[in-house]
PDB file of C-alpha atoms in Angstrom:
ATOM      1  CA  MET A  27       7.350   4.857   1.477  1.00 76.00           C
ATOM      2  CA  LEU A  28       4.196   3.136   0.367  1.00 84.00           C
ATOM      3  CA  TYR A  29       5.569   3.935  -2.818  1.00 77.00           C
ATOM      4  CA  ASP A  30       9.267   3.157  -3.380  1.00 86.00           C
ATOM      5  CA  GLU A  31      10.905  -0.055  -5.180  1.00 85.00           C
ATOM      6  CA  ILE A  32      10.677  -3.451  -3.214  1.00 86.00           C
ATOM      7  CA  GLU A  33      14.215  -4.505  -2.376  1.00 84.00           C
ATOM      8  CA  LYS A  34      14.814  -7.855  -3.337  1.00 84.00           C
ATOM      9  CA  PRO A  35      11.136  -8.452  -3.551  1.00 87.00           C
ATOM     10  CA  GLY A  36      12.265 -12.858  -3.829  1.00 84.00           C
ATOM     11  CA  GLU A  37      13.482 -12.464  -0.739  1.00 91.00           C
ATOM     12  CA  SER A  38      10.067 -11.337   0.948  1.00 93.00           C
ATOM     13  CA  THR A  39       6.712 -12.329   1.604  1.00 95.00           C
ATOM     14  CA  PRO A  40       3.679  -9.924   1.013  1.00 95.00           C
ATOM     15  CA  GLU A  41       2.666 -10.240   5.034  1.00 95.00           C
ATOM     16  CA  GLU A  42       6.360  -9.354   5.369  1.00 95.00           C
ATOM     17  CA  VAL A  43       5.798  -6.078   3.282  1.00 95.00           C
ATOM     18  CA  HIS A  44       2.667  -4.806   5.025  1.00 95.00           C
ATOM     19  CA  ALA A  45       3.977  -5.773   8.411  1.00 94.00           C
ATOM     20  CA  GLN A  46       6.503  -2.898   7.197  1.00 94.00           C
ATOM     21  CA  TYR A  47       4.333  -0.654   5.854  1.00 95.00           C
ATOM     22  CA  VAL A  48       2.718  -0.416   9.381  1.00 96.00           C
ATOM     23  CA  ALA A  49       5.862  -0.216  10.941  1.00 95.00           C
ATOM     24  CA  GLU A  50       6.427   2.944   8.546  1.00 95.00           C
ATOM     25  CA  LEU A  51       3.497   4.021  10.049  1.00 97.00           C
ATOM     26  CA  ALA A  52       3.765   3.241  13.056  1.00 97.00           C
ATOM     27  CA  ALA A  53       7.715   5.507  13.303  1.00 96.00           C
ATOM     28  CA  THR A  54       4.926   8.496  11.550  1.00 97.00           C
ATOM     29  CA  ILE A  55       2.710   8.268  14.566  1.00 98.00           C
ATOM     30  CA  GLU A  56       5.767   7.771  17.067  1.00 97.00           C
ATOM     31  CA  SER A  57       7.546  11.013  15.608  1.00 97.00           C
ATOM     32  CA  VAL A  58       3.895  13.282  15.378  1.00 97.00           C
ATOM     33  CA  GLY A  59       1.647  11.844  18.335  1.00 97.00           C
ATOM     34  CA  ILE A  60      -0.913   9.724  18.182  1.00 97.00           C
ATOM     35  CA  GLU A  61      -3.467  13.221  19.177  1.00 97.00           C
ATOM     36  CA  ASP A  62      -2.370  14.594  16.265  1.00 97.00           C
ATOM     37  CA  VAL A  63      -2.141  12.403  13.766  1.00 98.00           C
ATOM     38  CA  VAL A  64      -6.164  11.627  14.750  1.00 98.00           C
ATOM     39  CA  ALA A  65      -7.211  15.334  14.299  1.00 97.00           C
ATOM     40  CA  ALA A  66      -5.796  15.481  11.086  1.00 97.00           C
ATOM     41  CA  THR A  67      -6.807  12.100   9.456  1.00 97.00           C
ATOM     42  CA  GLU A  68      -9.970  10.487   9.957  1.00 93.00           C
ATOM     43  CA  LEU A  69      -9.194   7.712  11.616  1.00 97.00           C
ATOM     44  CA  ASP A  70     -10.365   7.319  15.338  1.00 96.00           C
ATOM     45  CA  ARG A  71      -7.878   6.553  18.775  1.00 97.00           C
ATOM     46  CA  GLU A  72      -8.181   3.227  19.218  1.00 97.00           C
ATOM     47  CA  THR A  73      -7.058   2.506  15.086  1.00 97.00           C
ATOM     48  CA  VAL A  74      -4.013   5.057  15.645  1.00 98.00           C
ATOM     49  CA  THR A  75      -2.529   3.717  19.030  1.00 98.00           C
ATOM     50  CA  SER A  76      -3.146  -0.224  17.572  1.00 97.00           C
ATOM     51  CA  VAL A  77      -0.860   0.636  14.236  1.00 97.00           C
ATOM     52  CA  ALA A  78       0.743   2.906  17.445  1.00 97.00           C
ATOM     53  CA  ASP A  79       1.853  -0.556  19.440  1.00 95.00           C
ATOM     54  CA  GLY A  80       2.405  -2.205  16.429  1.00 91.00           C
ATOM     55  CA  GLY A  81      -1.192  -4.358  15.709  1.00 93.00           C
ATOM     56  CA  GLN A  82      -2.203  -4.682  12.363  1.00 92.00           C
ATOM     57  CA  PRO A  83      -6.030  -3.116  12.193  1.00 94.00           C
ATOM     58  CA  GLU A  84      -7.535  -2.965   8.344  1.00 94.00           C
ATOM     59  CA  LEU A  85      -6.126   0.316   6.735  1.00 97.00           C
ATOM     60  CA  THR A  86      -7.205   1.141   3.506  1.00 97.00           C
ATOM     61  CA  LEU A  87      -4.537   2.648   1.230  1.00 97.00           C
ATOM     62  CA  GLU A  88      -6.348   6.162   2.334  1.00 97.00           C
ATOM     63  CA  ASP A  89      -5.602   5.491   5.373  1.00 98.00           C
ATOM     64  CA  ALA A  90      -1.899   5.204   5.100  1.00 97.00           C
ATOM     65  CA  ALA A  91      -1.583   7.654   2.541  1.00 97.00           C
ATOM     66  CA  GLY A  92      -2.995  10.368   5.254  1.00 97.00           C
ATOM     67  CA  ILE A  93      -1.047   8.856   9.100  1.00 98.00           C
ATOM     68  CA  LEU A  94       1.622   9.892   6.329  1.00 97.00           C
ATOM     69  CA  ALA A  95       0.978  12.664   5.754  1.00 97.00           C
ATOM     70  CA  THR A  96       1.212  14.114   8.992  1.00 97.00           C
ATOM     71  CA  GLY A  97       4.661  13.347   8.348  1.00 95.00           C
ATOM     72  CA  ASP A  98       6.795  14.697   6.868  1.00 93.00           C
ATOM     73  CA  ALA A  99       5.421  13.294   3.691  1.00 94.00           C
ATOM     74  CA  PRO A 100       3.977  14.650   0.757  1.00 95.00           C
ATOM     75  CA  PRO A 101      -0.094  15.262   1.045  1.00 97.00           C
ATOM     76  CA  LYS A 102      -1.957  12.444   0.919  1.00 96.00           C
ATOM     77  CA  ASP A 103      -2.790  13.019  -2.258  1.00 96.00           C
ATOM     78  CA  THR A 104       0.156  12.840  -4.123  1.00 96.00           C
ATOM     79  CA  ILE A 105       1.406   9.798  -1.964  1.00 96.00           C
ATOM     80  CA  LEU A 106      -1.773   8.217  -3.317  1.00 96.00           C
ATOM     81  CA  LEU A 107      -1.012   9.319  -7.454  1.00 96.00           C
ATOM     82  CA  GLU A 108       2.514   8.334  -6.491  1.00 95.00           C
ATOM     83  CA  VAL A 109       1.382   4.596  -5.190  1.00 95.00           C
ATOM     84  CA  ARG A 110      -0.928   4.338  -7.791  1.00 95.00           C
ATOM     85  CA  ASP A 111       1.588   5.597 -10.653  1.00 95.00           C
ATOM     86  CA  HIS A 112       4.013   3.596  -9.317  1.00 93.00           C
ATOM     87  CA  LEU A 113       1.580   0.634  -9.881  1.00 95.00           C
ATOM     88  CA  LEU A 114       0.407   0.746 -13.772  1.00 95.00           C
ATOM     89  CA  MET A 115       4.012   1.950 -13.982  1.00 94.00           C
ATOM     90  CA  GLY A 116       5.399  -1.831 -12.662  1.00 93.00           C
ATOM     91  CA  MET A 117       2.223  -3.025 -14.881  1.00 94.00           C
ATOM     92  CA  THR A 118       3.755  -2.526 -17.967  1.00 94.00           C
ATOM     93  CA  THR A 119       7.123  -2.754 -17.192  1.00 91.00           C
ATOM     94  CA  GLY A 120       6.737  -6.501 -16.205  1.00 87.00           C
ATOM     95  CA  VAL A 121       4.324  -7.061 -19.388  1.00 91.00           C
ATOM     96  CA  LEU A 122       1.335  -7.379 -16.825  1.00 92.00           C
ATOM     97  CA  ASP A 123      -2.871  -7.510 -17.957  1.00 94.00           C
ATOM     98  CA  ILE A 124      -5.249  -6.759 -15.091  1.00 96.00           C
ATOM     99  CA  ASP A 125      -6.363 -10.079 -16.220  1.00 95.00           C
ATOM    100  CA  THR A 126      -3.113 -12.368 -15.059  1.00 94.00           C
ATOM    101  CA  LEU A 127      -2.581 -10.610 -12.078  1.00 95.00           C
ATOM    102  CA  ALA A 128      -6.211 -11.001 -10.639  1.00 95.00           C
ATOM    103  CA  SER A 129      -4.858 -14.240 -11.574  1.00 94.00           C
ATOM    104  CA  SER A 130      -1.909 -14.525 -10.198  1.00 92.00           C
ATOM    105  CA  ILE A 131      -2.189 -13.895  -6.190  1.00 92.00           C
ATOM    106  CA  ASP A 132      -3.880 -15.157  -3.711  1.00 87.00           C
ATOM    107  CA  SER A 133      -7.310 -13.282  -3.068  1.00 87.00           C
ATOM    108  CA  ASP A 134     -10.208 -13.122  -4.507  1.00 89.00           C
ATOM    109  CA  LEU A 135     -10.783 -10.150  -6.073  1.00 89.00           C
ATOM    110  CA  GLY A 136     -11.919 -10.240 -10.023  1.00 92.00           C
ATOM    111  CA  ALA A 137      -9.955  -8.782 -12.648  1.00 95.00           C
ATOM    112  CA  ARG A 138     -12.458  -5.504 -12.433  1.00 96.00           C
ATOM    113  CA  ALA A 139     -12.195  -5.000  -9.241  1.00 96.00           C
ATOM    114  CA  LEU A 140      -8.723  -5.317  -8.920  1.00 96.00           C
ATOM    115  CA  GLN A 141      -8.764  -2.430 -11.656  1.00 96.00           C
ATOM    116  CA  GLN A 142     -11.574  -0.172 -10.074  1.00 96.00           C
ATOM    117  CA  LYS A 143      -8.690  -0.157  -6.647  1.00 96.00           C
ATOM    118  CA  ILE A 144      -5.886   0.070  -8.414  1.00 95.00           C
ATOM    119  CA  GLU A 145      -7.387   3.077 -10.637  1.00 94.00           C
ATOM    120  CA  GLY A 146      -8.319   4.765  -6.764  1.00 94.00           C
ATOM    121  CA  ARG A 147     -12.156   3.929  -8.134  1.00 96.00           C
ATOM    122  CA  ALA A 148     -12.881   1.533  -5.103  1.00 97.00           C
ATOM    123  CA  SER A 149     -11.558   1.265  -1.974  1.00 96.00           C
ATOM    124  CA  MET A 150      -7.995  -0.856  -1.091  1.00 97.00           C
ATOM    125  CA  THR A 151      -6.490  -2.415   2.276  1.00 96.00           C
ATOM    126  CA  LEU A 152      -3.179  -1.737   2.815  1.00 97.00           C
ATOM    127  CA  GLU A 153      -3.182  -5.905   2.415  1.00 95.00           C
ATOM    128  CA  GLU A 154      -4.205  -5.564  -0.595  1.00 96.00           C
ATOM    129  CA  TYR A 155      -1.748  -2.899  -2.303  1.00 96.00           C
ATOM    130  CA  ALA A 156       0.831  -5.026   0.056  1.00 95.00           C
ATOM    131  CA  LEU A 157      -0.371  -8.492  -1.923  1.00 95.00           C
ATOM    132  CA  VAL A 158      -0.535  -6.451  -5.622  1.00 96.00           C
ATOM    133  CA  HIS A 159       3.165  -3.900  -5.281  1.00 95.00           C
ATOM    134  CA  HIS A 160       4.502  -7.555  -3.295  1.00 94.00           C
ATOM    135  CA  PHE A 161       3.591  -9.300  -6.780  1.00 95.00           C
ATOM    136  CA  ILE A 162       4.384  -6.099  -9.540  1.00 95.00           C
ATOM    137  CA  ALA A 163       8.662  -5.997  -7.893  1.00 94.00           C
ATOM    138  CA  THR A 164       9.094  -9.904  -8.068  1.00 93.00           C
ATOM    139  CA  ARG A 165       7.467 -10.271 -11.817  1.00 91.00           C
ATOM    140  CA  ASN A 166       9.433  -7.116 -12.635  1.00 90.00           C
ATOM    141  CA  ASP A 167      12.504  -8.110 -10.401  1.00 86.00           C
ATOM    142  CA  ARG A 168      15.223  -9.187 -12.825  1.00 65.00           C
ATOM    143  CA  ASP A 169      18.923  -9.554 -10.422  1.00 53.00           C
TER     144      ASP A 169
END
């Protein structure tokens, strides 16, 4: 799930993590059905079908949580709270401040914008989340 630990983060890339998230979403759509996911989320049929077919349309973290919530996962708001909590706890464990995080990831996001996204005050794409989640996991990997 989106907020699970990344196993062996040093052996993966943010792109691979993002692809794993999309595969998880596709599996949920397959088990629930395209029409039911469209009806239960704010996503259009084209986007849901694209994800189901293995495409990687731009999705927000909220979109991904909404898709997962149509399956056996907790409700969307619970998923989002878990994701944010997981990121903030990872930053604490890694003694990682927002300025260091912003300057360390391959993104044009400044520290303020990134903080707003992590806190849920601004929308975060699933790709941005994969980038941040992967960096924090790599920073905390003690193997």
